[in-house]
């Protein structure tokens, strides 16, 4: 169980992502980790890039910022849900991956 909970933290640790998140750079047979900079993949689709930013905020939260960060996470999930009908297959996959990370927070 501890390893599964750690998946959310993997979003902000170097180039190692949770095992169910496949960054485009690896799917396109690029050199693994070649797009990693500042501790995250630069090639992540927008839903996963937003997720990584929110996870970073989540792990740096303080008691006073906690409610703001949770609201930002809820707002992002609502935004993803409200726009689902506009997504292509690749975006749907990245949205599902991001939502899984949010569920683990």
Coordinates of N, CA, C and O in Angstrom, one line a residue:
X1 N 0.8 -1.2 0.0 CA 0.0 0.0 0.0 C 0.9 1.3 0.0 O 0.5 2.2 -0.7
X2 N 1.9 1.2 0.7 CA 2.8 2.4 0.8 C 3.4 2.8 -0.5 O 3.6 3.9 -0.8
X3 N 3.7 1.8 -1.4 CA 4.3 2.1 -2.7 C 3.2 2.7 -3.6 O 3.5 3.7 -4.3
X4 N 2.0 2.3 -3.5 CA 0.9 2.9 -4.3 C 0.7 4.4 -3.9 O 0.6 5.3 -4.7
X5 N 0.7 4.6 -2.6 CA 0.6 6.0 -2.1 C 1.8 6.9 -2.6 O 1.6 8.1 -2.9
X6 N 2.9 6.3 -2.7 CA 4.1 7.0 -3.2 C 4.1 7.4 -4.6 O 4.8 8.3 -5.1
X7 N 3.1 6.9 -5.4 CA 3.0 7.2 -6.8 C 2.8 8.7 -7.1 O 3.4 9.3 -8.0
X8 N 2.0 9.3 -6.2 CA 1.8 10.8 -6.4 C 3.1 11.5 -6.2 O 3.4 12.5 -7.0
X9 N 3.9 11.1 -5.3 CA 5.2 11.8 -5.1 C 6.2 11.6 -6.2 O 7.0 12.4 -6.5
X10 N 6.0 10.4 -6.9 CA 6.9 10.2 -8.1 C 6.7 11.2 -9.2 O 7.6 11.3 -10.0
X11 N 5.5 11.8 -9.2 CA 5.3 12.8 -10.3 C 6.3 14.0 -10.2 O 6.5 14.7 -11.2
X12 N 6.9 14.2 -9.1 CA 7.8 15.3 -8.9 C 9.2 14.9 -8.6 O 10.0 15.7 -8.2
X13 N 9.5 13.6 -8.7 CA 10.9 13.1 -8.4 C 11.6 12.8 -9.7 O 11.3 11.7 -10.3
X14 N 12.5 13.6 -10.1 CA 13.3 13.3 -11.3 C 12.5 12.8 -12.4 O 11.4 13.2 -12.7
X15 N 13.0 11.8 -13.1 CA 12.4 11.3 -14.3 C 11.6 10.1 -14.1 O 11.1 9.5 -15.1
X16 N 11.5 9.6 -12.9 CA 10.7 8.4 -12.6 C 9.3 8.7 -12.3 O 8.9 9.3 -11.3
X17 N 8.4 8.2 -13.2 CA 7.0 8.5 -13.1 C 6.3 7.2 -12.6 O 6.9 6.1 -12.6
X18 N 5.1 7.3 -12.1 CA 4.4 6.1 -11.7 C 4.3 5.1 -12.8 O 4.3 5.5 -14.0
X19 N 4.2 3.8 -12.6 CA 4.3 2.8 -13.6 C 3.1 2.9 -14.6 O 3.2 2.4 -15.7
X20 N 2.0 3.6 -14.3 CA 0.9 3.7 -15.2 C 0.9 5.0 -16.0 O 0.0 5.2 -16.8
X21 N 2.0 5.8 -15.8 CA 2.1 7.1 -16.6 C 3.2 6.9 -17.6 O 4.4 6.7 -17.2
X22 N 2.9 7.1 -18.9 CA 3.9 6.9 -19.9 C 4.1 8.3 -20.6 O 3.2 8.7 -21.3
X23 N 5.2 8.9 -20.4 CA 5.4 10.2 -21.0 C 5.6 10.1 -22.5 O 6.1 9.1 -23.0
X24 N 5.2 11.1 -23.3 CA 5.3 11.0 -24.8 C 6.7 10.7 -25.2 O 6.9 10.0 -26.2
X25 N 7.7 11.2 -24.5 CA 9.1 11.0 -25.0 C 9.5 9.6 -25.0 O 10.2 9.1 -25.9
X26 N 9.0 8.8 -24.1 CA 9.3 7.4 -24.0 C 8.4 6.6 -25.0 O 8.8 5.6 -25.6
X27 N 7.2 7.1 -25.3 CA 6.3 6.4 -26.3 C 6.9 6.6 -27.7 O 6.6 5.8 -28.6
X28 N 7.6 7.7 -27.9 CA 8.1 8.0 -29.2 C 9.6 7.5 -29.4 O 10.3 7.9 -30.3
X29 N 10.0 6.6 -28.6 CA 11.3 5.9 -28.6 C 12.4 6.9 -28.5 O 13.5 6.7 -29.0
X30 N 12.2 8.0 -27.8 CA 13.3 8.9 -27.5 C 14.2 8.3 -26.4 O 13.8 7.3 -25.8
X31 N 15.3 8.9 -26.2 CA 16.2 8.4 -25.1 C 15.5 8.6 -23.8 O 15.0 9.8 -23.5
X32 N 15.3 7.6 -23.0 CA 14.5 7.7 -21.7 C 15.1 8.8 -20.8 O 16.3 8.9 -20.6
X33 N 14.2 9.7 -20.4 CA 14.7 10.8 -19.5 C 15.3 12.0 -20.2 O 15.8 12.9 -19.6
X34 N 15.3 11.9 -21.6 CA 16.0 13.0 -22.3 C 15.3 14.3 -22.2 O 15.9 15.4 -22.4
X35 N 14.0 14.3 -21.8 CA 13.3 15.6 -21.7 C 13.1 16.0 -20.2 O 12.3 16.9 -19.9
X36 N 13.8 15.3 -19.3 CA 13.7 15.6 -17.9 C 14.5 16.9 -17.6 O 15.7 16.9 -17.9
X37 N 13.8 17.8 -17.0 CA 14.5 19.0 -16.5 C 13.8 19.6 -15.3 O 12.6 19.5 -15.2
X38 N 14.6 20.1 -14.4 CA 14.0 20.6 -13.1 C 13.2 19.6 -12.4 O 12.2 20.0 -11.7
X39 N 13.5 18.3 -12.5 CA 12.8 17.3 -11.7 C 11.5 16.8 -12.3 O 10.8 16.0 -11.7
X40 N 11.2 17.1 -13.6 CA 10.0 16.6 -14.2 C 10.2 16.5 -15.7 O 11.0 17.1 -16.3
X41 N 9.3 15.7 -16.3 CA 9.3 15.5 -17.7 C 8.7 16.8 -18.4 O 7.6 17.2 -18.0
X42 N 9.4 17.4 -19.3 CA 8.9 18.6 -20.0 C 7.9 18.2 -21.1 O 7.3 19.1 -21.6
X43 N 7.8 17.0 -21.4 CA 7.0 16.5 -22.5 C 5.6 16.1 -22.1 O 4.8 15.7 -22.9
X44 N 5.3 16.2 -20.8 CA 4.0 15.8 -20.3 C 2.8 16.5 -21.0 O 2.9 17.8 -21.1
X45 N 1.8 15.8 -21.3 CA 0.6 16.5 -21.8 C 0.0 17.5 -20.7 O 0.3 17.3 -19.6
X46 N -0.7 18.5 -21.2 CA -1.2 19.5 -20.2 C -1.9 18.9 -19.0 O -1.6 19.4 -17.9
X47 N -2.8 17.9 -19.1 CA -3.4 17.4 -17.8 C -2.4 16.9 -16.8 O -2.5 17.1 -15.6
X48 N -1.3 16.2 -17.3 CA -0.3 15.7 -16.4 C 0.7 16.7 -16.0 O 1.2 16.7 -14.9
X49 N 0.9 17.7 -16.8 CA 1.8 18.8 -16.4 C 1.1 19.6 -15.3 O 1.8 20.0 -14.3
X50 N -0.2 19.9 -15.4 CA -0.9 20.6 -14.4 C -0.9 19.7 -13.1 O -0.8 20.2 -12.0
X51 N -1.1 18.4 -13.3 CA -1.1 17.5 -12.1 C 0.2 17.6 -11.4 O 0.3 17.6 -10.2
X52 N 1.3 17.5 -12.1 CA 2.7 17.6 -11.5 C 2.8 18.9 -10.7 O 3.4 18.9 -9.6
X53 N 2.3 20.0 -11.3 CA 2.4 21.3 -10.6 C 1.6 21.3 -9.3 O 2.1 21.7 -8.2
X54 N 0.4 20.7 -9.4 CA -0.5 20.6 -8.2 C 0.1 19.7 -7.1 O 0.0 20.0 -5.9
X55 N 0.7 18.6 -7.6 CA 1.3 17.7 -6.6 C 2.5 18.3 -5.9 O 2.7 18.2 -4.7
X56 N 3.3 19.1 -6.7 CA 4.4 19.8 -6.1 C 3.9 20.8 -5.0 O 4.4 20.9 -3.9
X57 N 2.8 21.5 -5.3 CA 2.2 22.4 -4.4 C 1.7 21.6 -3.1 O 1.8 22.1 -2.0
X58 N 1.1 20.5 -3.4 CA 0.5 19.6 -2.3 C 1.6 19.3 -1.3 O 1.4 19.3 -0.1
X59 N 2.8 18.8 -1.8 CA 3.9 18.4 -0.9 C 4.6 19.5 -0.3 O 5.4 19.3 0.7
X60 N 4.4 20.8 -0.7 CA 5.0 21.9 -0.1 C 4.0 22.8 0.7 O 4.3 23.9 1.1
X61 N 2.8 22.2 0.9 CA 1.8 23.0 1.6 C 2.1 23.2 3.0 O 2.9 22.5 3.6
X62 N 1.5 24.3 3.5 CA 1.6 24.6 5.0 C 0.2 24.5 5.5 O -0.8 24.5 4.7
X63 N 0.0 24.6 6.8 CA -1.4 24.5 7.4 C -2.2 25.7 6.8 O -3.4 25.5 6.6
X64 N -1.6 26.8 6.6 CA -2.4 28.0 6.1 C -2.7 27.9 4.6 O -3.7 28.5 4.1
X65 N -1.9 27.1 3.8 CA -2.1 27.1 2.4 C -2.9 25.8 2.0 O -3.2 25.6 0.8
X66 N -3.1 24.9 2.9 CA -3.7 23.6 2.6 C -5.1 23.7 1.9 O -5.3 23.1 0.9
X67 N -5.9 24.6 2.5 CA -7.3 24.7 1.9 C -7.2 25.3 0.5 O -8.0 24.8 -0.4
X68 N -6.3 26.2 0.2 CA -6.1 26.8 -1.1 C -5.7 25.7 -2.1 O -6.2 25.6 -3.2
X69 N -4.8 24.9 -1.7 CA -4.2 23.8 -2.6 C -5.3 22.8 -2.9 O -5.5 22.4 -4.0
X70 N -6.0 22.4 -1.8 CA -7.1 21.4 -2.1 C -8.2 22.0 -3.0 O -8.7 21.3 -3.9
X71 N -8.5 23.3 -2.9 CA -9.4 23.9 -3.8 C -8.9 23.9 -5.2 O -9.7 23.6 -6.2
X72 N -7.6 24.2 -5.4 CA -7.0 24.1 -6.7 C -7.1 22.7 -7.3 O -7.4 22.6 -8.5
X73 N -6.9 21.7 -6.5 CA -7.0 20.3 -7.0 C -8.4 20.0 -7.4 O -8.7 19.4 -8.5
X74 N -9.4 20.4 -6.6 CA -10.8 20.1 -6.9 C -11.2 20.9 -8.1 O -11.9 20.4 -9.0
X75 N -10.8 22.1 -8.3 CA -11.1 22.9 -9.4 C -10.5 22.3 -10.7 O -11.2 22.3 -11.7
X76 N -9.3 21.8 -10.6 CA -8.7 21.2 -11.8 C -9.5 19.9 -12.2 O -9.7 19.7 -13.4
X77 N -9.9 19.1 -11.2 CA -10.7 17.9 -11.5 C -12.0 18.3 -12.2 O -12.5 17.7 -13.1
X78 N -12.6 19.4 -11.7 CA -13.9 19.8 -12.2 C -13.7 20.3 -13.7 O -14.5 20.0 -14.6
X79 N -12.6 21.1 -13.9 CA -12.3 21.5 -15.2 C -12.1 20.4 -16.2 O -12.7 20.4 -17.3
X80 N -11.4 19.3 -15.8 CA -11.2 18.2 -16.6 C -12.5 17.5 -16.9 O -12.7 17.0 -18.1
X81 N -13.3 17.4 -15.9 CA -14.6 16.7 -16.1 C -15.5 17.5 -17.1 O -16.2 16.9 -17.9
X82 N -15.5 18.8 -16.9 CA -16.4 19.6 -17.8 C -16.0 19.7 -19.2 O -16.8 20.0 -20.1
X83 N -14.7 19.4 -19.5 CA -14.2 19.4 -20.9 C -14.0 18.1 -21.5 O -13.5 18.0 -22.6
X84 N -14.5 17.0 -20.9 CA -14.2 15.6 -21.3 C -14.7 15.4 -22.8 O -14.0 14.7 -23.5
X85 N -15.7 16.0 -23.2 CA -16.3 15.8 -24.5 C -15.4 16.4 -25.6 O -15.6 16.1 -26.8
X86 N -14.5 17.2 -25.3 CA -13.6 17.8 -26.3 C -12.3 17.0 -26.5 O -11.5 17.4 -27.3
X87 N -12.0 16.0 -25.7 CA -10.7 15.3 -25.6 C -10.6 14.3 -26.7 O -11.5 13.6 -27.0
X88 N -9.4 14.2 -27.3 CA -9.0 13.0 -28.1 C -8.6 11.9 -27.3 O -8.5 12.0 -26.0
X89 N -8.2 10.8 -27.9 CA -7.9 9.6 -27.1 C -6.6 9.8 -26.2 O -6.6 9.3 -25.1
X90 N -5.6 10.4 -26.8 CA -4.4 10.7 -26.0 C -4.7 11.6 -24.8 O -4.1 11.3 -23.7
X91 N -5.5 12.6 -25.0 CA -5.8 13.5 -23.9 C -6.7 12.7 -22.8 O -6.4 12.9 -21.6
X92 N -7.6 11.9 -23.2 CA -8.4 11.1 -22.3 C -7.5 10.2 -21.4 O -7.6 10.2 -20.2
X93 N -6.5 9.6 -22.0 CA -5.5 8.8 -21.3 C -4.8 9.6 -20.2 O -4.7 9.3 -19.1
X94 N -4.3 10.8 -20.6 CA -3.6 11.6 -19.7 C -4.5 12.2 -18.6 O -4.1 12.3 -17.4
X95 N -5.7 12.4 -18.9 CA -6.7 12.9 -17.9 C -6.9 11.8 -16.9 O -7.0 12.0 -15.7
X96 N -7.1 10.6 -17.4 CA -7.4 9.4 -16.4 C -6.1 9.2 -15.5 O -6.3 9.0 -14.3
X97 N -4.9 9.3 -16.1 CA -3.7 9.2 -15.3 C -3.6 10.3 -14.3 O -3.3 10.0 -13.1
X98 N -4.0 11.5 -14.6 CA -3.9 12.6 -13.7 C -4.9 12.4 -12.6 O -4.6 12.6 -11.4
X99 N -6.1 12.0 -12.9 CA -7.2 11.8 -11.9 C -6.8 10.7 -10.9 O -7.0 10.8 -9.7
X100 N -6.1 9.6 -11.4 CA -5.6 8.6 -10.5 C -4.6 9.2 -9.5 O -4.6 8.8 -8.4
X101 N -3.7 10.1 -10.0 CA -2.8 10.7 -9.1 C -3.5 11.5 -8.0 O -3.2 11.5 -6.8
X102 N -4.5 12.3 -8.5 CA -5.3 13.1 -7.5 C -6.0 12.2 -6.5 O -6.1 12.6 -5.3
X103 N -6.5 11.1 -6.9 CA -7.1 10.2 -5.9 C -6.1 9.7 -4.9 O -6.6 9.3 -3.8
X104 N -4.9 9.6 -5.2 CA -3.9 9.1 -4.3 C -3.4 10.1 -3.3 O -2.7 9.8 -2.3
X105 N -3.7 11.4 -3.5 CA -3.3 12.5 -2.6 C -4.0 12.4 -1.3 O -5.1 12.0 -1.2

